[in-house]
N, CA, C and O atoms as a DFTB+ gen file, in Angstrom:
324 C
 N C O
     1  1     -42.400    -173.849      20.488
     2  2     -43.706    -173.560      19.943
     3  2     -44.743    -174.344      20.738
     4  3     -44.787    -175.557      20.941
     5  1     -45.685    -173.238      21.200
     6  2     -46.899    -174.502      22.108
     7  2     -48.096    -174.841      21.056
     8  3     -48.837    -175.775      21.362
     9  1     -48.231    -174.445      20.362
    10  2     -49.325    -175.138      19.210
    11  2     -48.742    -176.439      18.199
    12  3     -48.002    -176.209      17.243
    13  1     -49.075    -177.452      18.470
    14  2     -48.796    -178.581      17.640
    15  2     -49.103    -178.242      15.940
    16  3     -48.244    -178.298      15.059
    17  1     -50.082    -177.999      15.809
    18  2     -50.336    -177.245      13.788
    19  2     -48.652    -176.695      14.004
    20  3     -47.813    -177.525      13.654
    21  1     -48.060    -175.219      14.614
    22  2     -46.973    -174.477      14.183
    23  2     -45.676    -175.387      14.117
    24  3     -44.744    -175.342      13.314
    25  1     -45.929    -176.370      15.385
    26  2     -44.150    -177.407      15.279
    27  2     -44.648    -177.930      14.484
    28  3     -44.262    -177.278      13.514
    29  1     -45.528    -178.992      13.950
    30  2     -45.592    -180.241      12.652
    31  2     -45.071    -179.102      11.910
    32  3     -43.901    -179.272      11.567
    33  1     -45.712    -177.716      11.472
    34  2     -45.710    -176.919      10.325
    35  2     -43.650    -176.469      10.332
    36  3     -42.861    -176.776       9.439
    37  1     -43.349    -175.760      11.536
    38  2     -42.036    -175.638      11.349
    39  2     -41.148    -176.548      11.136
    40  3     -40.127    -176.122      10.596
    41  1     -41.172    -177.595      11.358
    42  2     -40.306    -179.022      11.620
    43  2     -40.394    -179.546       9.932
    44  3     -39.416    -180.002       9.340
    45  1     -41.390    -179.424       9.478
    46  2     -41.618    -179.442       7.967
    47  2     -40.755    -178.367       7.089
    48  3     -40.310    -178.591       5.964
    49  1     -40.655    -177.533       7.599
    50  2     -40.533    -176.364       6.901
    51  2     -38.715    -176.470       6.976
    52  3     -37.985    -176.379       5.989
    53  1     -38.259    -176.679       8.378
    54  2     -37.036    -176.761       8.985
    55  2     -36.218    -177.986       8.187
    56  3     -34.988    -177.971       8.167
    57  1     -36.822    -178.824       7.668
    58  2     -36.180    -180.182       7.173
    59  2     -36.237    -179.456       5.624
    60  3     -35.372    -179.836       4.834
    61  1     -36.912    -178.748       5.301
    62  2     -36.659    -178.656       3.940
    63  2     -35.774    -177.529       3.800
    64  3     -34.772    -177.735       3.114
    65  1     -35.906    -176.522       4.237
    66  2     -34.915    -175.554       4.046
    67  2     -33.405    -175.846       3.852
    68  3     -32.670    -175.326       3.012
    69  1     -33.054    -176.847       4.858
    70  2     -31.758    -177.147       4.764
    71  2     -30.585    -176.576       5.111
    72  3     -29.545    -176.945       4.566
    73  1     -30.601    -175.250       6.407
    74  2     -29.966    -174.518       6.598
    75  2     -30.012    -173.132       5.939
    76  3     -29.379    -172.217       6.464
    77  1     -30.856    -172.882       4.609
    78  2     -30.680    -171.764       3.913
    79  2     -32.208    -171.247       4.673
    80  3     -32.949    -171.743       5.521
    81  1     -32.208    -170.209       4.004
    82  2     -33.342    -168.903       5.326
    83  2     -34.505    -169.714       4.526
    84  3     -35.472    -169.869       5.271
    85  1     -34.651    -170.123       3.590
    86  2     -36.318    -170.380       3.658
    87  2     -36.148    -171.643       2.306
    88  3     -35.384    -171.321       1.396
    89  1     -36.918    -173.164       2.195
    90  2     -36.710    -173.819       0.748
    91  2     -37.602    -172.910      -0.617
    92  3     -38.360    -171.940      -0.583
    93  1     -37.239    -173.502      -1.403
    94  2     -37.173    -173.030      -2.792
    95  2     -38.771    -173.112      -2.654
    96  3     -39.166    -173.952      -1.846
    97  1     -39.703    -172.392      -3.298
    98  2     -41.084    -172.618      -4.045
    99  2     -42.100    -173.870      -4.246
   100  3     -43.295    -174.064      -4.028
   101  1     -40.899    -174.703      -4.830
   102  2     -41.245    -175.585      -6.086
   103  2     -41.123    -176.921      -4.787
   104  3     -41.859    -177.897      -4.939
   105  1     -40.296    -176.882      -3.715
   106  2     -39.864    -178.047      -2.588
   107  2     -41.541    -177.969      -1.909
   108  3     -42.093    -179.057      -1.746
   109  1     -42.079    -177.089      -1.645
   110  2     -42.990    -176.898      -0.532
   111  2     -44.236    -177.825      -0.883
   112  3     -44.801    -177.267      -1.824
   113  1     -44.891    -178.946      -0.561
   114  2     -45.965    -180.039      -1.277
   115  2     -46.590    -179.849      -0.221
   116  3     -46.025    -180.008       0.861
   117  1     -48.424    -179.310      -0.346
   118  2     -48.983    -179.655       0.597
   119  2     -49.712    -180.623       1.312
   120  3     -50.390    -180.517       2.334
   121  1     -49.462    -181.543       0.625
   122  2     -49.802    -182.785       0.786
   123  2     -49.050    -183.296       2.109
   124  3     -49.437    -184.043       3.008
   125  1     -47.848    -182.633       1.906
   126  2     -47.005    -183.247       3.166
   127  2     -47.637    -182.430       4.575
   128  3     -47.478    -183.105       5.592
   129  1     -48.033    -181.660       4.705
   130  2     -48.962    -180.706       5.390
   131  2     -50.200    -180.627       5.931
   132  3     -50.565    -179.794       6.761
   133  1     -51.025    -181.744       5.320
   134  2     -52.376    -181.827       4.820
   135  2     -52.530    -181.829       5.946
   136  3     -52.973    -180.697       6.139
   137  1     -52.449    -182.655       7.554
   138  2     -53.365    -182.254       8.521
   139  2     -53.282    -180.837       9.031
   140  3     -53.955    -180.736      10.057
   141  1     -52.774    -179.853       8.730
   142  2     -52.684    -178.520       9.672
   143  2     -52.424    -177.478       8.187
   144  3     -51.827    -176.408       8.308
   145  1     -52.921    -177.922       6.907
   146  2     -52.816    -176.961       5.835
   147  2     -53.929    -176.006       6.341
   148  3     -53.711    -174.796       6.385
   149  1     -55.075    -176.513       6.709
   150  2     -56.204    -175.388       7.448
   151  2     -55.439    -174.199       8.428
   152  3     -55.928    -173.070       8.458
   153  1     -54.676    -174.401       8.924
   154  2     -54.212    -173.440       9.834
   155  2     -53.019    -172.455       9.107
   156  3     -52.632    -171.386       9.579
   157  1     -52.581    -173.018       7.970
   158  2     -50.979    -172.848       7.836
   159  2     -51.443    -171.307       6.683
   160  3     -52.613    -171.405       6.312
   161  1     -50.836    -170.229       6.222
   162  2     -50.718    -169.340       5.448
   163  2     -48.960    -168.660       4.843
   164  3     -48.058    -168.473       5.659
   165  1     -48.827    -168.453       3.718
   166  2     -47.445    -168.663       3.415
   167  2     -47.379    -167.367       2.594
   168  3     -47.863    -167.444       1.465
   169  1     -46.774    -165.995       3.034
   170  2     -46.832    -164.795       2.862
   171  2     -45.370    -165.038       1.596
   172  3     -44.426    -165.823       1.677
   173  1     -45.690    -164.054       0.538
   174  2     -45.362    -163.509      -0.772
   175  2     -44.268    -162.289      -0.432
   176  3     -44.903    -161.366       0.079
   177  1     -43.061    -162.009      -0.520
   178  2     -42.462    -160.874      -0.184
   179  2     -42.350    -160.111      -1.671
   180  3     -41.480    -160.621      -2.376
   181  1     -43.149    -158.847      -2.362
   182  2     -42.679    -158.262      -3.383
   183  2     -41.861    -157.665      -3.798
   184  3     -41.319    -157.155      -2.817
   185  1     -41.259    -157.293      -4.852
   186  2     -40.142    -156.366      -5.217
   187  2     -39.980    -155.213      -4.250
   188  3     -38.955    -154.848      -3.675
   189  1     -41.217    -154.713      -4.190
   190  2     -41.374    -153.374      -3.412
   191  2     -41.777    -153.209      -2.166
   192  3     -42.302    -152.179      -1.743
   193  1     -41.515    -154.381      -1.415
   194  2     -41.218    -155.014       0.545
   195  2     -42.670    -155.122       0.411
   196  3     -43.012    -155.393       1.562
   197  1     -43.732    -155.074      -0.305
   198  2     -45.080    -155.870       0.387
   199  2     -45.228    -157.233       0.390
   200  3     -44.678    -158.093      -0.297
   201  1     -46.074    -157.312       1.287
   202  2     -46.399    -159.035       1.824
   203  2     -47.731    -158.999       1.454
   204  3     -48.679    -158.262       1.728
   205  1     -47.465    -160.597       0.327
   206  2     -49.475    -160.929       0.007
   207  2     -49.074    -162.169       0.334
   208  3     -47.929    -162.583       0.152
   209  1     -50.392    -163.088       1.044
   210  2     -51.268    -163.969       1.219
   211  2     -50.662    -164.839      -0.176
   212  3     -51.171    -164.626      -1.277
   213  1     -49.647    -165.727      -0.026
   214  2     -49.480    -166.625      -1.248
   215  2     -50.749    -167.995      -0.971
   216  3     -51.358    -168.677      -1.795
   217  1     -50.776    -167.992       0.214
   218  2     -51.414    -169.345       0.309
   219  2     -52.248    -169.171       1.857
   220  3     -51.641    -168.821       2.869
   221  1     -53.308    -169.390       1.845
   222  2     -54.382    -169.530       3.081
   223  2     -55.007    -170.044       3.346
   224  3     -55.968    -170.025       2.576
   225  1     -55.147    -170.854       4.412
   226  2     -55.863    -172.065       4.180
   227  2     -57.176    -171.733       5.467
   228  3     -57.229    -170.848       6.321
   229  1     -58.194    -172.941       5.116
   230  2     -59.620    -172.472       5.442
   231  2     -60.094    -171.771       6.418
   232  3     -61.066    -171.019       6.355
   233  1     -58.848    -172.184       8.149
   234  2     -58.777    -171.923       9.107
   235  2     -58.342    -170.334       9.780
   236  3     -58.522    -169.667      10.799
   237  1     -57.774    -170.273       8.684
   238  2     -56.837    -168.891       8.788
   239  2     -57.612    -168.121       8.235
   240  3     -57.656    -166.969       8.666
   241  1     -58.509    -168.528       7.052
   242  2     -59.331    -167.222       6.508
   243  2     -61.043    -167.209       7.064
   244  3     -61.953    -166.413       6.832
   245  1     -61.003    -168.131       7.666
   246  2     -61.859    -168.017       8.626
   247  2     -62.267    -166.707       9.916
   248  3     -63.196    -166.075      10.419
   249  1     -60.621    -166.938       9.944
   250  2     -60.667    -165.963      11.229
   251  2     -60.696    -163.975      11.277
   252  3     -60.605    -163.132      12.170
   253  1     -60.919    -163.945       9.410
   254  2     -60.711    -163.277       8.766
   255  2     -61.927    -162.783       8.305
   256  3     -62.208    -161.596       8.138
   257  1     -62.862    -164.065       8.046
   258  2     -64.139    -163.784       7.386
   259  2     -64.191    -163.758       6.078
   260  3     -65.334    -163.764       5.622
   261  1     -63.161    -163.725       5.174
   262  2     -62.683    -163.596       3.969
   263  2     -61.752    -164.790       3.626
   264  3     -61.064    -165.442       4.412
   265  1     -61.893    -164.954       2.113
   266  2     -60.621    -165.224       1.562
   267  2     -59.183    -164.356       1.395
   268  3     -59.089    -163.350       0.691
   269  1     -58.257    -164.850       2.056
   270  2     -57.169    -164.484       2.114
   271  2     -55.715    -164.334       0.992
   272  3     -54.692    -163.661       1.110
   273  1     -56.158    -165.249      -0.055
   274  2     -55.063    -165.190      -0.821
   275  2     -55.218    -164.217      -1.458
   276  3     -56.285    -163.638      -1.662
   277  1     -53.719    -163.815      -1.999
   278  2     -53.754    -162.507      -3.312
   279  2     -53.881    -160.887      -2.161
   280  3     -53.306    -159.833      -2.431
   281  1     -54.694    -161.094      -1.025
   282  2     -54.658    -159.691      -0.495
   283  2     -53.341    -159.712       0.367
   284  3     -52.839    -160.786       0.701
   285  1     -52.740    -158.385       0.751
   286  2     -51.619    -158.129       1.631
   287  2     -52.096    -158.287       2.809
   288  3     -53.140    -158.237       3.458
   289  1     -50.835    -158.526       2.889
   290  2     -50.487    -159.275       4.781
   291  2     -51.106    -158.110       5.512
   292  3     -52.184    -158.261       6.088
   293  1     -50.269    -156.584       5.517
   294  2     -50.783    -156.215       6.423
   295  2     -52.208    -155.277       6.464
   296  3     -52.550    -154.512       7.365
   297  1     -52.983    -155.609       5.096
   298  2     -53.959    -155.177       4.788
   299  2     -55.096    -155.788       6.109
   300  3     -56.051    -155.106       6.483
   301  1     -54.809    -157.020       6.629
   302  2     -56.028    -157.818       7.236
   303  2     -55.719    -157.142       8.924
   304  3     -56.276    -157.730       9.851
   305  1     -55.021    -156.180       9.179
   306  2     -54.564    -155.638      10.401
   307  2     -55.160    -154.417      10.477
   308  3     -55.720    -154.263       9.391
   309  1     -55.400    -153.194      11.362
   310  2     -55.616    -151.734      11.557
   311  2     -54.317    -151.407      11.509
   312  3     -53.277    -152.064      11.482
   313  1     -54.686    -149.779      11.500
   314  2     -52.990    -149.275      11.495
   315  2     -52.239    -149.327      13.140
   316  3     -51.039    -149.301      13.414
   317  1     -53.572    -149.421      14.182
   318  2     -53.163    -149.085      15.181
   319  2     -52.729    -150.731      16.268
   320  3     -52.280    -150.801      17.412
   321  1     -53.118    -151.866      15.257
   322  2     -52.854    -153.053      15.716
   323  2     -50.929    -153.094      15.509
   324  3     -50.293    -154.092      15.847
């Protein structure tokens, strides 16, 4: 990874998981995060395969122009992106 925010963010993410595909909900503290929570966003998978915006932080919805949480992932894309 060449962005320092994505390794602090994966290396975080990688220690908690623990070998299983992703940690539990309730493990994830953003506090532990806090310098690169601006950059970081943490997508929702639904019953019915959509992806929403669980979590977005200032940087990310910046780039958006909007607030990001609660809307779907691939809502913030064109169809032809």
């Amino acid at each position: 990874m060449n962005n320092a925010a994505s390794s602090t963010l994966f290396a975080y993410w990688d220690q908690l998981r623990a070998g299983r595909p992703a940690p539990d909900r309730a493990e994830v503290d953003p506090r532990a995060i806090a310098p690169v929570l601006g950059d970081t966003f943490i997508l929702e998978a639904g019953r019915d395969g959509s992806l929403a915006y669980r979590l977005a932080g200032s940087r990310a919805c910046a780039l958006f122009a909007r607030e990001l949480k609660g809307s779907g992932f691939l809502d913030t894309f064109s169809p032809e992106a």
